[in-house]
Amino acid sequence: MISTAPLRRAAACCCHQDYGSATLPPLHLVVFISHTGEVFPSGFLPFAAGNVRSESLTRIYRESPVFQQLRDADQLGGKCGACEFRHICGGSRARAFALTADPMAEEPCCAYVPKNYVPPANVPSLQWRRPTTLSVL
């Protein structure tokens, strides 16, 4: 049987790390590790951030450009970028990527409209595409 203790320790280290104005809630701690050791921010986001066979999960999570950019709520676009809850929620980056090809785009399934948000003129929100901004593509 494979021990999960190293992964639990790495998650505990990441969870208590201060990444700016607030400690990240547990929902930002999701990672997917493939059978070859590649680490992804989700099973539905095809951006490899590193490999646990060559570096620690904690280091990958904290220092990888992929995870750093996805954690930066100030880079979110559309409604998510204007939302007062973006540092708490962040929306689904996988759904945004699936429907817009931009993981930093607005969460397409969110019904909440932020205060003072003005959608782009004459463009339905699900079809509004920003250039892909994930710098590690």
JSON list of C-alpha atoms in Angstrom, two decimals:
[
{"chain": "A", "resi": 1, "resn": "MET", "atom": "CA", "xyz": [0.00, 0.00, 0.00]},
{"chain": "A", "resi": 2, "resn": "ILE", "atom": "CA", "xyz": [1.30, 3.46, -0.93]},
{"chain": "A", "resi": 3, "resn": "SER", "atom": "CA", "xyz": [1.50, 5.98, 1.89]},
{"chain": "A", "resi": 4, "resn": "THR", "atom": "CA", "xyz": [-0.29, 9.29, 1.35]},
{"chain": "A", "resi": 5, "resn": "ALA", "atom": "CA", "xyz": [1.47, 10.92, 4.31]},
{"chain": "A", "resi": 6, "resn": "PRO", "atom": "CA", "xyz": [3.92, 12.92, 2.13]},
{"chain": "A", "resi": 7, "resn": "LEU", "atom": "CA", "xyz": [1.03, 14.37, 0.12]},
{"chain": "A", "resi": 8, "resn": "ARG", "atom": "CA", "xyz": [-0.90, 15.25, 3.28]},
{"chain": "A", "resi": 9, "resn": "ARG", "atom": "CA", "xyz": [2.20, 16.98, 4.71]},
{"chain": "A", "resi": 10, "resn": "ALA", "atom": "CA", "xyz": [2.73, 18.92, 1.47]},
{"chain": "A", "resi": 11, "resn": "ALA", "atom": "CA", "xyz": [-0.92, 20.01, 1.44]},
{"chain": "A", "resi": 12, "resn": "ALA", "atom": "CA", "xyz": [-0.67, 21.13, 5.06]},
{"chain": "A", "resi": 13, "resn": "CYS", "atom": "CA", "xyz": [2.43, 23.19, 4.23]},
{"chain": "A", "resi": 14, "resn": "CYS", "atom": "CA", "xyz": [0.68, 24.80, 1.27]},
{"chain": "A", "resi": 15, "resn": "CYS", "atom": "CA", "xyz": [-2.53, 25.46, 3.17]},
{"chain": "A", "resi": 16, "resn": "HIS", "atom": "CA", "xyz": [-0.86, 27.57, 5.83]},
{"chain": "A", "resi": 17, "resn": "GLN", "atom": "CA", "xyz": [1.23, 29.60, 3.40]},
{"chain": "A", "resi": 18, "resn": "ASP", "atom": "CA", "xyz": [0.31, 33.28, 3.13]},
{"chain": "A", "resi": 19, "resn": "TYR", "atom": "CA", "xyz": [0.06, 34.29, -0.55]},
{"chain": "A", "resi": 20, "resn": "GLY", "atom": "CA", "xyz": [-0.64, 37.98, -0.11]},
{"chain": "A", "resi": 21, "resn": "SER", "atom": "CA", "xyz": [-3.62, 39.57, 1.51]},
{"chain": "A", "resi": 22, "resn": "ALA", "atom": "CA", "xyz": [-5.11, 36.35, 2.87]},
{"chain": "A", "resi": 23, "resn": "THR", "atom": "CA", "xyz": [-4.32, 32.70, 3.38]},
{"chain": "A", "resi": 24, "resn": "LEU", "atom": "CA", "xyz": [-5.82, 30.71, 0.54]},
{"chain": "A", "resi": 25, "resn": "PRO", "atom": "CA", "xyz": [-8.91, 28.67, 1.29]},
{"chain": "A", "resi": 26, "resn": "PRO", "atom": "CA", "xyz": [-8.69, 24.90, 0.73]},
{"chain": "A", "resi": 27, "resn": "LEU", "atom": "CA", "xyz": [-10.48, 25.06, -2.64]},
{"chain": "A", "resi": 28, "resn": "HIS", "atom": "CA", "xyz": [-7.29, 26.50, -4.15]},
{"chain": "A", "resi": 29, "resn": "LEU", "atom": "CA", "xyz": [-5.35, 23.41, -3.03]},
{"chain": "A", "resi": 30, "resn": "VAL", "atom": "CA", "xyz": [-6.63, 21.11, -5.73]},
{"chain": "A", "resi": 31, "resn": "VAL", "atom": "CA", "xyz": [-3.92, 19.39, -7.74]},
{"chain": "A", "resi": 32, "resn": "PHE", "atom": "CA", "xyz": [-3.97, 16.45, -10.11]},
{"chain": "A", "resi": 33, "resn": "ILE", "atom": "CA", "xyz": [-0.97, 14.15, -10.25]},
{"chain": "A", "resi": 34, "resn": "SER", "atom": "CA", "xyz": [-0.79, 11.89, -13.28]},
{"chain": "A", "resi": 35, "resn": "HIS", "atom": "CA", "xyz": [0.49, 8.31, -13.27]},
{"chain": "A", "resi": 36, "resn": "THR", "atom": "CA", "xyz": [3.82, 9.66, -14.55]},
{"chain": "A", "resi": 37, "resn": "GLY", "atom": "CA", "xyz": [4.12, 12.19, -11.72]},
{"chain": "A", "resi": 38, "resn": "GLU", "atom": "CA", "xyz": [3.16, 15.29, -13.69]},
{"chain": "A", "resi": 39, "resn": "VAL", "atom": "CA", "xyz": [1.29, 17.85, -11.61]},
{"chain": "A", "resi": 40, "resn": "PHE", "atom": "CA", "xyz": [-1.66, 19.75, -13.06]},
{"chain": "A", "resi": 41, "resn": "PRO", "atom": "CA", "xyz": [-3.94, 22.34, -11.43]},
{"chain": "A", "resi": 42, "resn": "SER", "atom": "CA", "xyz": [-6.90, 20.10, -12.29]},
{"chain": "A", "resi": 43, "resn": "GLY", "atom": "CA", "xyz": [-7.66, 16.95, -14.19]},
{"chain": "A", "resi": 44, "resn": "PHE", "atom": "CA", "xyz": [-9.41, 19.23, -16.69]},
{"chain": "A", "resi": 45, "resn": "LEU", "atom": "CA", "xyz": [-6.65, 21.81, -17.24]},
{"chain": "A", "resi": 46, "resn": "PRO", "atom": "CA", "xyz": [-3.87, 20.59, -19.56]},
{"chain": "A", "resi": 47, "resn": "PHE", "atom": "CA", "xyz": [-1.10, 22.76, -18.10]},
{"chain": "A", "resi": 48, "resn": "ALA", "atom": "CA", "xyz": [1.69, 20.71, -16.52]},
{"chain": "A", "resi": 49, "resn": "ALA", "atom": "CA", "xyz": [3.27, 22.58, -13.62]},
{"chain": "A", "resi": 50, "resn": "GLY", "atom": "CA", "xyz": [6.07, 20.16, -12.76]},
{"chain": "A", "resi": 51, "resn": "ASN", "atom": "CA", "xyz": [6.77, 16.56, -11.87]},
{"chain": "A", "resi": 52, "resn": "VAL", "atom": "CA", "xyz": [6.81, 15.08, -8.36]},
{"chain": "A", "resi": 53, "resn": "ARG", "atom": "CA", "xyz": [9.51, 12.63, -9.45]},
{"chain": "A", "resi": 54, "resn": "SER", "atom": "CA", "xyz": [11.98, 15.49, -9.82]},
{"chain": "A", "resi": 55, "resn": "GLU", "atom": "CA", "xyz": [10.76, 18.14, -7.32]},
{"chain": "A", "resi": 56, "resn": "SER", "atom": "CA", "xyz": [8.55, 18.38, -4.27]},
{"chain": "A", "resi": 57, "resn": "LEU", "atom": "CA", "xyz": [4.81, 18.94, -4.54]},
{"chain": "A", "resi": 58, "resn": "THR", "atom": "CA", "xyz": [5.11, 21.89, -2.16]},
{"chain": "A", "resi": 59, "resn": "ARG", "atom": "CA", "xyz": [7.71, 23.56, -4.38]},
{"chain": "A", "resi": 60, "resn": "ILE", "atom": "CA", "xyz": [5.65, 22.94, -7.52]},
{"chain": "A", "resi": 61, "resn": "TYR", "atom": "CA", "xyz": [2.50, 24.32, -5.89]},
{"chain": "A", "resi": 62, "resn": "ARG", "atom": "CA", "xyz": [4.18, 27.41, -4.45]},
{"chain": "A", "resi": 63, "resn": "GLU", "atom": "CA", "xyz": [6.66, 28.31, -7.21]},
{"chain": "A", "resi": 64, "resn": "SER", "atom": "CA", "xyz": [5.30, 27.02, -10.52]},
{"chain": "A", "resi": 65, "resn": "PRO", "atom": "CA", "xyz": [4.27, 29.82, -12.91]},
{"chain": "A", "resi": 66, "resn": "VAL", "atom": "CA", "xyz": [1.10, 27.83, -13.69]},
{"chain": "A", "resi": 67, "resn": "PHE", "atom": "CA", "xyz": [-0.12, 27.78, -10.08]},
{"chain": "A", "resi": 68, "resn": "GLN", "atom": "CA", "xyz": [1.08, 31.32, -9.39]},
{"chain": "A", "resi": 69, "resn": "GLN", "atom": "CA", "xyz": [-0.90, 32.71, -12.30]},
{"chain": "A", "resi": 70, "resn": "LEU", "atom": "CA", "xyz": [-4.03, 30.69, -11.52]},
{"chain": "A", "resi": 71, "resn": "ARG", "atom": "CA", "xyz": [-3.90, 31.92, -7.90]},
{"chain": "A", "resi": 72, "resn": "ASP", "atom": "CA", "xyz": [-3.66, 35.57, -8.97]},
{"chain": "A", "resi": 73, "resn": "ALA", "atom": "CA", "xyz": [-7.29, 36.69, -8.75]},
{"chain": "A", "resi": 74, "resn": "ASP", "atom": "CA", "xyz": [-6.34, 40.09, -10.16]},
{"chain": "A", "resi": 75, "resn": "GLN", "atom": "CA", "xyz": [-5.72, 38.44, -13.56]},
{"chain": "A", "resi": 76, "resn": "LEU", "atom": "CA", "xyz": [-9.26, 37.10, -13.84]},
{"chain": "A", "resi": 77, "resn": "GLY", "atom": "CA", "xyz": [-11.33, 38.42, -16.72]},
{"chain": "A", "resi": 78, "resn": "GLY", "atom": "CA", "xyz": [-14.96, 39.25, -17.30]},
{"chain": "A", "resi": 79, "resn": "LYS", "atom": "CA", "xyz": [-17.37, 39.04, -14.38]},
{"chain": "A", "resi": 80, "resn": "CYS", "atom": "CA", "xyz": [-14.82, 37.20, -12.24]},
{"chain": "A", "resi": 81, "resn": "GLY", "atom": "CA", "xyz": [-12.30, 40.00, -12.62]},
{"chain": "A", "resi": 82, "resn": "ALA", "atom": "CA", "xyz": [-14.89, 42.55, -11.51]},
{"chain": "A", "resi": 83, "resn": "CYS", "atom": "CA", "xyz": [-16.36, 40.41, -8.72]},
{"chain": "A", "resi": 84, "resn": "GLU", "atom": "CA", "xyz": [-15.92, 41.44, -5.10]},
{"chain": "A", "resi": 85, "resn": "PHE", "atom": "CA", "xyz": [-15.66, 37.74, -4.17]},
{"chain": "A", "resi": 86, "resn": "ARG", "atom": "CA", "xyz": [-12.85, 36.87, -6.64]},
{"chain": "A", "resi": 87, "resn": "HIS", "atom": "CA", "xyz": [-10.25, 36.38, -3.88]},
{"chain": "A", "resi": 88, "resn": "ILE", "atom": "CA", "xyz": [-12.58, 33.97, -2.07]},
{"chain": "A", "resi": 89, "resn": "CYS", "atom": "CA", "xyz": [-14.25, 32.11, -4.93]},
{"chain": "A", "resi": 90, "resn": "GLY", "atom": "CA", "xyz": [-12.19, 32.43, -8.10]},
{"chain": "A", "resi": 91, "resn": "GLY", "atom": "CA", "xyz": [-14.71, 30.48, -10.16]},
{"chain": "A", "resi": 92, "resn": "SER", "atom": "CA", "xyz": [-13.91, 27.34, -12.10]},
{"chain": "A", "resi": 93, "resn": "ARG", "atom": "CA", "xyz": [-10.79, 27.85, -14.18]},
{"chain": "A", "resi": 94, "resn": "ALA", "atom": "CA", "xyz": [-11.45, 24.49, -15.89]},
{"chain": "A", "resi": 95, "resn": "ARG", "atom": "CA", "xyz": [-14.95, 25.53, -17.05]},
{"chain": "A", "resi": 96, "resn": "ALA", "atom": "CA", "xyz": [-13.62, 28.89, -18.22]},
{"chain": "A", "resi": 97, "resn": "PHE", "atom": "CA", "xyz": [-10.92, 27.11, -20.21]},
{"chain": "A", "resi": 98, "resn": "ALA", "atom": "CA", "xyz": [-13.36, 24.54, -21.65]},
{"chain": "A", "resi": 99, "resn": "LEU", "atom": "CA", "xyz": [-15.72, 27.18, -23.02]},
{"chain": "A", "resi": 100, "resn": "THR", "atom": "CA", "xyz": [-13.37, 30.03, -23.93]},
{"chain": "A", "resi": 101, "resn": "ALA", "atom": "CA", "xyz": [-9.88, 28.46, -24.27]},
{"chain": "A", "resi": 102, "resn": "ASP", "atom": "CA", "xyz": [-8.77, 30.97, -21.62]},
{"chain": "A", "resi": 103, "resn": "PRO", "atom": "CA", "xyz": [-8.38, 29.65, -18.06]},
{"chain": "A", "resi": 104, "resn": "MET", "atom": "CA", "xyz": [-8.44, 33.22, -16.71]},
{"chain": "A", "resi": 105, "resn": "ALA", "atom": "CA", "xyz": [-11.78, 34.11, -18.37]},
{"chain": "A", "resi": 106, "resn": "GLU", "atom": "CA", "xyz": [-14.98, 34.52, -16.42]},
{"chain": "A", "resi": 107, "resn": "GLU", "atom": "CA", "xyz": [-16.69, 31.47, -14.90]},
{"chain": "A", "resi": 108, "resn": "PRO", "atom": "CA", "xyz": [-19.31, 30.71, -17.57]},
{"chain": "A", "resi": 109, "resn": "CYS", "atom": "CA", "xyz": [-21.78, 28.99, -15.23]},
{"chain": "A", "resi": 110, "resn": "CYS", "atom": "CA", "xyz": [-21.87, 31.65, -12.51]},
{"chain": "A", "resi": 111, "resn": "ALA", "atom": "CA", "xyz": [-25.23, 33.40, -12.28]},
{"chain": "A", "resi": 112, "resn": "TYR", "atom": "CA", "xyz": [-23.97, 36.16, -9.97]},
{"chain": "A", "resi": 113, "resn": "VAL", "atom": "CA", "xyz": [-23.50, 39.59, -11.51]},
{"chain": "A", "resi": 114, "resn": "PRO", "atom": "CA", "xyz": [-21.00, 41.72, -9.56]},
{"chain": "A", "resi": 115, "resn": "LYS", "atom": "CA", "xyz": [-21.98, 45.19, -8.44]},
{"chain": "A", "resi": 116, "resn": "ASN", "atom": "CA", "xyz": [-21.10, 47.87, -11.01]},
{"chain": "A", "resi": 117, "resn": "TYR", "atom": "CA", "xyz": [-20.22, 45.23, -13.65]},
{"chain": "A", "resi": 118, "resn": "VAL", "atom": "CA", "xyz": [-20.80, 46.34, -17.22]},
{"chain": "A", "resi": 119, "resn": "PRO", "atom": "CA", "xyz": [-20.60, 43.49, -19.77]},
{"chain": "A", "resi": 120, "resn": "PRO", "atom": "CA", "xyz": [-18.90, 44.14, -23.12]},
{"chain": "A", "resi": 121, "resn": "ALA", "atom": "CA", "xyz": [-21.27, 45.80, -25.59]},
{"chain": "A", "resi": 122, "resn": "ASN", "atom": "CA", "xyz": [-23.15, 43.57, -28.04]},
{"chain": "A", "resi": 123, "resn": "VAL", "atom": "CA", "xyz": [-21.29, 40.37, -27.06]},
{"chain": "A", "resi": 124, "resn": "PRO", "atom": "CA", "xyz": [-23.00, 37.51, -25.18]},
{"chain": "A", "resi": 125, "resn": "SER", "atom": "CA", "xyz": [-20.91, 36.70, -22.11]},
{"chain": "A", "resi": 126, "resn": "LEU", "atom": "CA", "xyz": [-20.21, 33.04, -23.02]},
{"chain": "A", "resi": 127, "resn": "GLN", "atom": "CA", "xyz": [-18.84, 34.04, -26.42]},
{"chain": "A", "resi": 128, "resn": "TRP", "atom": "CA", "xyz": [-16.65, 36.85, -25.16]},
{"chain": "A", "resi": 129, "resn": "ARG", "atom": "CA", "xyz": [-13.09, 35.62, -25.59]},
{"chain": "A", "resi": 130, "resn": "ARG", "atom": "CA", "xyz": [-9.95, 37.26, -24.33]},
{"chain": "A", "resi": 131, "resn": "PRO", "atom": "CA", "xyz": [-6.58, 36.19, -25.70]},
{"chain": "A", "resi": 132, "resn": "THR", "atom": "CA", "xyz": [-5.20, 33.24, -23.78]},
{"chain": "A", "resi": 133, "resn": "THR", "atom": "CA", "xyz": [-3.25, 34.80, -20.94]},
{"chain": "A", "resi": 134, "resn": "LEU", "atom": "CA", "xyz": [-1.73, 31.82, -19.21]},
{"chain": "A", "resi": 135, "resn": "SER", "atom": "CA", "xyz": [1.89, 32.69, -19.84]},
{"chain": "A", "resi": 136, "resn": "VAL", "atom": "CA", "xyz": [3.15, 29.12, -19.64]},
{"chain": "A", "resi": 137, "resn": "LEU", "atom": "CA", "xyz": [1.24, 27.88, -22.69]}
]
